[in-house]
PDB file of C-alpha atoms and ligand atoms in Angstrom:
ATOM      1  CA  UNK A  10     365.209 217.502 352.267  1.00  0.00           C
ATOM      2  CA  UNK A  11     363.792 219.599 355.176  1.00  0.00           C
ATOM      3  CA  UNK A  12     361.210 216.952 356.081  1.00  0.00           C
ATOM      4  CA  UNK A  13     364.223 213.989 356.142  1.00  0.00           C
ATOM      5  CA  UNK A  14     366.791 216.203 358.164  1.00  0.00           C
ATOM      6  CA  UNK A  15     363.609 216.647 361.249  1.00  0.00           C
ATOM      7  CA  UNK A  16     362.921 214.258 363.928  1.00  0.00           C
ATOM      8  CA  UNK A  17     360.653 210.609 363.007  1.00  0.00           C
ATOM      9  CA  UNK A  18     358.691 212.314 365.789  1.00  0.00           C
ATOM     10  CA  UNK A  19     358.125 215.585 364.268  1.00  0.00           C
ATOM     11  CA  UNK A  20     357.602 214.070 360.534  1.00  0.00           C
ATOM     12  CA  UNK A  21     354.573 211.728 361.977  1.00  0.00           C
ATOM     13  CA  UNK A  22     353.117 214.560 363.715  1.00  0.00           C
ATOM     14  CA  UNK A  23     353.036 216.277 360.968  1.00  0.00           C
ATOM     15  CA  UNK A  24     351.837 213.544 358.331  1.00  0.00           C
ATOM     16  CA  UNK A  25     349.306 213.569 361.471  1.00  0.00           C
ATOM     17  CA  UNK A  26     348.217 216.737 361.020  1.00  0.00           C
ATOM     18  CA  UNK A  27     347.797 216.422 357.307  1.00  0.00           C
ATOM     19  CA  UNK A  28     345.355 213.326 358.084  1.00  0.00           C
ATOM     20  CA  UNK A  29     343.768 215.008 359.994  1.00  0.00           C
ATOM     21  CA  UNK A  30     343.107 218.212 358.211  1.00  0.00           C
ATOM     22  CA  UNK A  31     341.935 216.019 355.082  1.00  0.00           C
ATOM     23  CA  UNK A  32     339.680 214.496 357.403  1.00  0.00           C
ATOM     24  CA  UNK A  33     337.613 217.407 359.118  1.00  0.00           C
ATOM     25  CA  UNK A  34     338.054 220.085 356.321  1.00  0.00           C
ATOM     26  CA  UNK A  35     334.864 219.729 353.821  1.00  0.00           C
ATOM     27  CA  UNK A  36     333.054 222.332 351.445  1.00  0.00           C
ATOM     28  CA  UNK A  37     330.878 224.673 353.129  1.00  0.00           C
ATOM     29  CA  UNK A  38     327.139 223.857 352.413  1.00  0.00           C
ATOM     30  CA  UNK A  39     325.884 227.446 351.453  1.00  0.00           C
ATOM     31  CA  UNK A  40     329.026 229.269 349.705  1.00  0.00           C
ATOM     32  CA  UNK A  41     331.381 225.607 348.962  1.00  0.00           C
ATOM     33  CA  UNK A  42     334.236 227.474 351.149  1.00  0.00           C
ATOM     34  CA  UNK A  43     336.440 225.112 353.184  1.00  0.00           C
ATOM     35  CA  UNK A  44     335.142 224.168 356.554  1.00  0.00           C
ATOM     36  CA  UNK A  45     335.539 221.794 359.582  1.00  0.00           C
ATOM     37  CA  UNK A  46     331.883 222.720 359.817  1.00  0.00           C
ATOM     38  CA  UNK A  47     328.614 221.969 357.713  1.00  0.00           C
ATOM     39  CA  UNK A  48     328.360 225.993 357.983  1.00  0.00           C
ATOM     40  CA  UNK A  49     332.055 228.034 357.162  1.00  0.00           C
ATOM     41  CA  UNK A  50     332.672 230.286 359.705  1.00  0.00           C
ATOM     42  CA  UNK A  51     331.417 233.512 357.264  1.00  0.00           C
ATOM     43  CA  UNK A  52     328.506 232.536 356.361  1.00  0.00           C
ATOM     44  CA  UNK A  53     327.544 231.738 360.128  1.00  0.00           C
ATOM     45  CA  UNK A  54     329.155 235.153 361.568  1.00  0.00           C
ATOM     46  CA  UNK A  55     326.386 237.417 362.137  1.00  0.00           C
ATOM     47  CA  UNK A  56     327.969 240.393 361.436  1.00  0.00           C
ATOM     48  CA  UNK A  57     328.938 239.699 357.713  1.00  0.00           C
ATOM     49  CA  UNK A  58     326.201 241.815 355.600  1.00  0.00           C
ATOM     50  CA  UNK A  59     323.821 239.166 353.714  1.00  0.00           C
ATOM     51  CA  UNK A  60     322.934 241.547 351.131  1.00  0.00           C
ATOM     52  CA  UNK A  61     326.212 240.909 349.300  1.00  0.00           C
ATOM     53  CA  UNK A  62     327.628 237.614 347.534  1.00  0.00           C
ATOM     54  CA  UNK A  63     330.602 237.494 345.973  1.00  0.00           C
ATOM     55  CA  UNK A  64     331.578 234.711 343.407  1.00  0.00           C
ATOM     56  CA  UNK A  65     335.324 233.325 343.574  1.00  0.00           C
ATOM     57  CA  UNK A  66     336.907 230.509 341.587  1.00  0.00           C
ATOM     58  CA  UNK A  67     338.569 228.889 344.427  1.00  0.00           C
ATOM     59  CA  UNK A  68     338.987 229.190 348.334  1.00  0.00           C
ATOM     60  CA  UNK A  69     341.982 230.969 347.796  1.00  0.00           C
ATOM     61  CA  UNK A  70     340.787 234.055 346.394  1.00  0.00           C
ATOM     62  CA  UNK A  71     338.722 233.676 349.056  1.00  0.00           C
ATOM     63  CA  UNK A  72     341.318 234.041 351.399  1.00  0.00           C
ATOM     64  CA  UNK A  73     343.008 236.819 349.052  1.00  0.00           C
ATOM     65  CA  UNK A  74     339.997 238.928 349.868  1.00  0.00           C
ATOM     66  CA  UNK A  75     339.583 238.763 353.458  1.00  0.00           C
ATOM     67  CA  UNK A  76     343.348 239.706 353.940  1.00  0.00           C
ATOM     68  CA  UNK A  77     342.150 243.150 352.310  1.00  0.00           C
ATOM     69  CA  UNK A  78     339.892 243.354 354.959  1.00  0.00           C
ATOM     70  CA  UNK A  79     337.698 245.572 352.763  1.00  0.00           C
ATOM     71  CA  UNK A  80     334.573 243.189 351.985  1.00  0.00           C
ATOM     72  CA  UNK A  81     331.972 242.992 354.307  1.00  0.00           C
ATOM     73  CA  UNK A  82     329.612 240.482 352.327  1.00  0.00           C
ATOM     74  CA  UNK A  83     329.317 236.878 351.790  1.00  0.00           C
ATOM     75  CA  UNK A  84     331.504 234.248 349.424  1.00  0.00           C
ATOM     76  CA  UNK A  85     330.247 232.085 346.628  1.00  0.00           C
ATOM     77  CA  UNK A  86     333.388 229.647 345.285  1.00  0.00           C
ATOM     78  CA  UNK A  87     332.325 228.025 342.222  1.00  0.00           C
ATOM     79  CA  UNK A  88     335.323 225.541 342.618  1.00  0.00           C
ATOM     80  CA  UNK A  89     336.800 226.641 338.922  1.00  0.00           C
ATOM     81  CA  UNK A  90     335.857 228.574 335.579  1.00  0.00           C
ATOM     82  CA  UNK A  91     334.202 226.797 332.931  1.00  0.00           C
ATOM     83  CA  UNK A  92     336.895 225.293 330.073  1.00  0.00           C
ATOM     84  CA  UNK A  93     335.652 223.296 326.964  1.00  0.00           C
ATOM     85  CA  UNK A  94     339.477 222.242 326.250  1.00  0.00           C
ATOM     86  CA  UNK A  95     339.533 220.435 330.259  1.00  0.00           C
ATOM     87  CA  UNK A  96     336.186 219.348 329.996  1.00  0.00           C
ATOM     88  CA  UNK A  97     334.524 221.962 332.757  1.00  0.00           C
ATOM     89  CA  UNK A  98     331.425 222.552 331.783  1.00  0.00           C
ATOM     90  CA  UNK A  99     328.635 224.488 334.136  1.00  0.00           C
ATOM     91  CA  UNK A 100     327.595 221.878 335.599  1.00  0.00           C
ATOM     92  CA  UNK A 101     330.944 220.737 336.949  1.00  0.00           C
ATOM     93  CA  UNK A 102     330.951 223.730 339.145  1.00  0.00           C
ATOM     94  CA  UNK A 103     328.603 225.085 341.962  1.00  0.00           C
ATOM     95  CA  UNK A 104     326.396 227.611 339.428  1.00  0.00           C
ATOM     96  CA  UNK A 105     323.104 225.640 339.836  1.00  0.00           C
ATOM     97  CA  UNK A 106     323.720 225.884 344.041  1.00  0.00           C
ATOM     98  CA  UNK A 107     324.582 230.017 343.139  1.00  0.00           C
ATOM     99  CA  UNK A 108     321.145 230.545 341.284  1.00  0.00           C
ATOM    100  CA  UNK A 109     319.086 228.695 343.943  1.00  0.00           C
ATOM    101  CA  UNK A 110     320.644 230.911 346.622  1.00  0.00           C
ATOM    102  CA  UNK A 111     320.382 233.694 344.860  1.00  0.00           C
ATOM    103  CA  UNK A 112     316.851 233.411 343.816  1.00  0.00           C
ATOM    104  CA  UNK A 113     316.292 232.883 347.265  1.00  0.00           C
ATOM    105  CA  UNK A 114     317.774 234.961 349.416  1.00  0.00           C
ATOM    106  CA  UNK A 115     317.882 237.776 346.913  1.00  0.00           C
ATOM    107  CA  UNK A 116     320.913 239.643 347.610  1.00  0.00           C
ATOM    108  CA  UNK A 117     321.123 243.456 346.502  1.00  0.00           C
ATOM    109  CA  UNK A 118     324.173 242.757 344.337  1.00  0.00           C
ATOM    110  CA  UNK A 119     326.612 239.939 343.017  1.00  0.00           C
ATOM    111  CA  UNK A 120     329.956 240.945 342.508  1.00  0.00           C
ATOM    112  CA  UNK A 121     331.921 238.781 339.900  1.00  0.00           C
ATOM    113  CA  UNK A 122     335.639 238.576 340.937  1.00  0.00           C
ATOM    114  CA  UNK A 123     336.676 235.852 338.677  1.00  0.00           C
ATOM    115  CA  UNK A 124     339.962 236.132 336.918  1.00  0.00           C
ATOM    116  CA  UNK A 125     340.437 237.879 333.588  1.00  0.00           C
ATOM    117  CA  UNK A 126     341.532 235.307 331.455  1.00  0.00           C
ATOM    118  CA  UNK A 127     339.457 233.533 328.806  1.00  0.00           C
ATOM    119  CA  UNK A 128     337.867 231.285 330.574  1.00  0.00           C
ATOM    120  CA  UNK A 129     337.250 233.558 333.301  1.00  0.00           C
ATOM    121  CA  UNK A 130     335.618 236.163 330.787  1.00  0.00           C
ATOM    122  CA  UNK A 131     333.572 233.084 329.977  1.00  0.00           C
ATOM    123  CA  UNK A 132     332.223 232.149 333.256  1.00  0.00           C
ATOM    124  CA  UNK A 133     331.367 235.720 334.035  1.00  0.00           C
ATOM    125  CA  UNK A 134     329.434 236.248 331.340  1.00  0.00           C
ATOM    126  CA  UNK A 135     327.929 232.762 331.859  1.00  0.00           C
ATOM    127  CA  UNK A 136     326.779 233.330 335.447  1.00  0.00           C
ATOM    128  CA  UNK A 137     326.167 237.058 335.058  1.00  0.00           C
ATOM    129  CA  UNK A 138     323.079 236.142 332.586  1.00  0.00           C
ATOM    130  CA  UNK A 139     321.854 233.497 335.022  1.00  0.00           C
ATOM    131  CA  UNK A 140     321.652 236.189 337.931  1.00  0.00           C
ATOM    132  CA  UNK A 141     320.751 239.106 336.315  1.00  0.00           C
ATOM    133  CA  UNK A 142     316.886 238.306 336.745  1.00  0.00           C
ATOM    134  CA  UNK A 143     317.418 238.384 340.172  1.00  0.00           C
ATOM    135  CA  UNK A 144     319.637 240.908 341.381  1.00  0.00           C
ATOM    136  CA  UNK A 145     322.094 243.900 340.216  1.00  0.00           C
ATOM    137  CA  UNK A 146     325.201 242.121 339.086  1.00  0.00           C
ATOM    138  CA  UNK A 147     329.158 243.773 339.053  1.00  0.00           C
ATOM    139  CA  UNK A 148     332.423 242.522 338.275  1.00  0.00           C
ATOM    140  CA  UNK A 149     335.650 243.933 339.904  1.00  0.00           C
ATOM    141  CA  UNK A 150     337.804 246.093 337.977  1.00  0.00           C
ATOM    142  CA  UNK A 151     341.107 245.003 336.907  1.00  0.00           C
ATOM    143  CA  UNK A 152     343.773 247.296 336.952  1.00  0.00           C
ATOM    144  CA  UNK A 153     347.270 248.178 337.421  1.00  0.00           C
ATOM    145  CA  UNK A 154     349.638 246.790 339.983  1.00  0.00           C
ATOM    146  CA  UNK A 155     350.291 249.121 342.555  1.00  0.00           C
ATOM    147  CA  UNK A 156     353.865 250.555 341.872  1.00  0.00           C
ATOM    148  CA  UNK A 157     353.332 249.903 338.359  1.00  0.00           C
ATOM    149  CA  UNK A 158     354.267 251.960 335.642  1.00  0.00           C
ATOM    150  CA  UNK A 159     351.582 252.435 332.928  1.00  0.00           C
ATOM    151  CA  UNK A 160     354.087 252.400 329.723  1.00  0.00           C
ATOM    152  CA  UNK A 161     354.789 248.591 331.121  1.00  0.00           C
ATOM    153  CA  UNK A 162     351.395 247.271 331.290  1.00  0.00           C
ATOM    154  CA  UNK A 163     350.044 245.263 328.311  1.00  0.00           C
ATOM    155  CA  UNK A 164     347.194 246.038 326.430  1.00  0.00           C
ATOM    156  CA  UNK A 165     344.808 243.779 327.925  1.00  0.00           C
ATOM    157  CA  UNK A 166     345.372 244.871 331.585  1.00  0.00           C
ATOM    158  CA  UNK A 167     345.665 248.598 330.352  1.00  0.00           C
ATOM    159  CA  UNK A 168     341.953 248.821 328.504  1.00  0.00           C
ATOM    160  CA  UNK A 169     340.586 247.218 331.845  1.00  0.00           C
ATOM    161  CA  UNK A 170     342.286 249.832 333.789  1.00  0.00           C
ATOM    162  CA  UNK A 171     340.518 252.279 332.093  1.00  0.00           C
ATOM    163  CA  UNK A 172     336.950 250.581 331.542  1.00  0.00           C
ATOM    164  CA  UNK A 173     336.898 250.144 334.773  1.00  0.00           C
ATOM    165  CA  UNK A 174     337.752 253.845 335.834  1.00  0.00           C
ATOM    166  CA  UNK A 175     335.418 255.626 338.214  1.00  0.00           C
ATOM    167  CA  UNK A 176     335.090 259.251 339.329  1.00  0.00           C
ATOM    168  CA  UNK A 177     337.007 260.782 341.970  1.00  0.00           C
ATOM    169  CA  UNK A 178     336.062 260.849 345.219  1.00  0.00           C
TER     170      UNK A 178
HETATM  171 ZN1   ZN B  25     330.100 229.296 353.794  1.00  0.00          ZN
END
């Protein structure tokens, strides 16, 4: 309805735009990131510590994690989580490319922030035995949400919470 009520002028631009973003945005060639280049911006910025990789489903938990601005490291995106029942197996996603590079380049740790569902569980335990020759492999802790309260949480979420505890600082 918004797109009908604008300008023919402004809805071609846009429709344009969309073109054109198809067009120039491919995967990244080291980490499978989007990028108008062969190289994403992260992996090319010199500053980003190469000792690090961590492995993402998609591009948008990419983006999740640089908003926190608290990771320092480079990106893997394995473009999904492995699921019998949709026909993903590991070779549908880019774990072959993440052993290469990490046999490679031999990063001091992986960190495996890949959702905690079932098929997420799966994939971590998947890729975490096909890097642990290599390097010192880590999976983020799940927790609570912030401004939760801990009678609400289920089970699940709760016994993460607490595997996942650490001492305080
Ligand atoms: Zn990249």
């Amino acid at each position: 309805m918004h797109i009908l009520k604008r300008p023919e002028t402004e809805v071609e631009a846009l429709a344009q735009a969309l073109i054109d973003a198809k067009k120039q945005i491919g995967l990244c060639t080291v980490c499978f990131h989007l990028s108008a280049e062969q190289v994403c911006e992260i992996c090319r910025h010199p500053q980003r510590d190469n000792k690090t990789i961590c492995v993402v489903e998609d591009s948008r938990d990419v983006i999740a994690l640089e908003k926190t601005r608290e990771y320092k490291g480079k990106y893997h995106v394995l473009g999904g989580v492995i699921s019998p029942m949709d026909g993903i197996g590991p070779e549908q996603l880019n774990i072959q490319a993440l052993v290469k590079r990490v046999s490679q380049q031999k990063p001091e740790e992986v960190i495996l922030a890949i959702s905690p569902s079932i098929e997420g569980e799966t994939t971590t335990l998947y890729v975490g035995q096909l890097l642990k020759p290599f390097t010192k492999v880590t999976r983020i802790a799940f927790g609570l949400p912030v401004g939760g309260e801990l009678e609400y949480a289920d089970e699940v979420t709760l016994a993460r919470a607490l595997e996942g505890r650490r001492e305080l600082d």
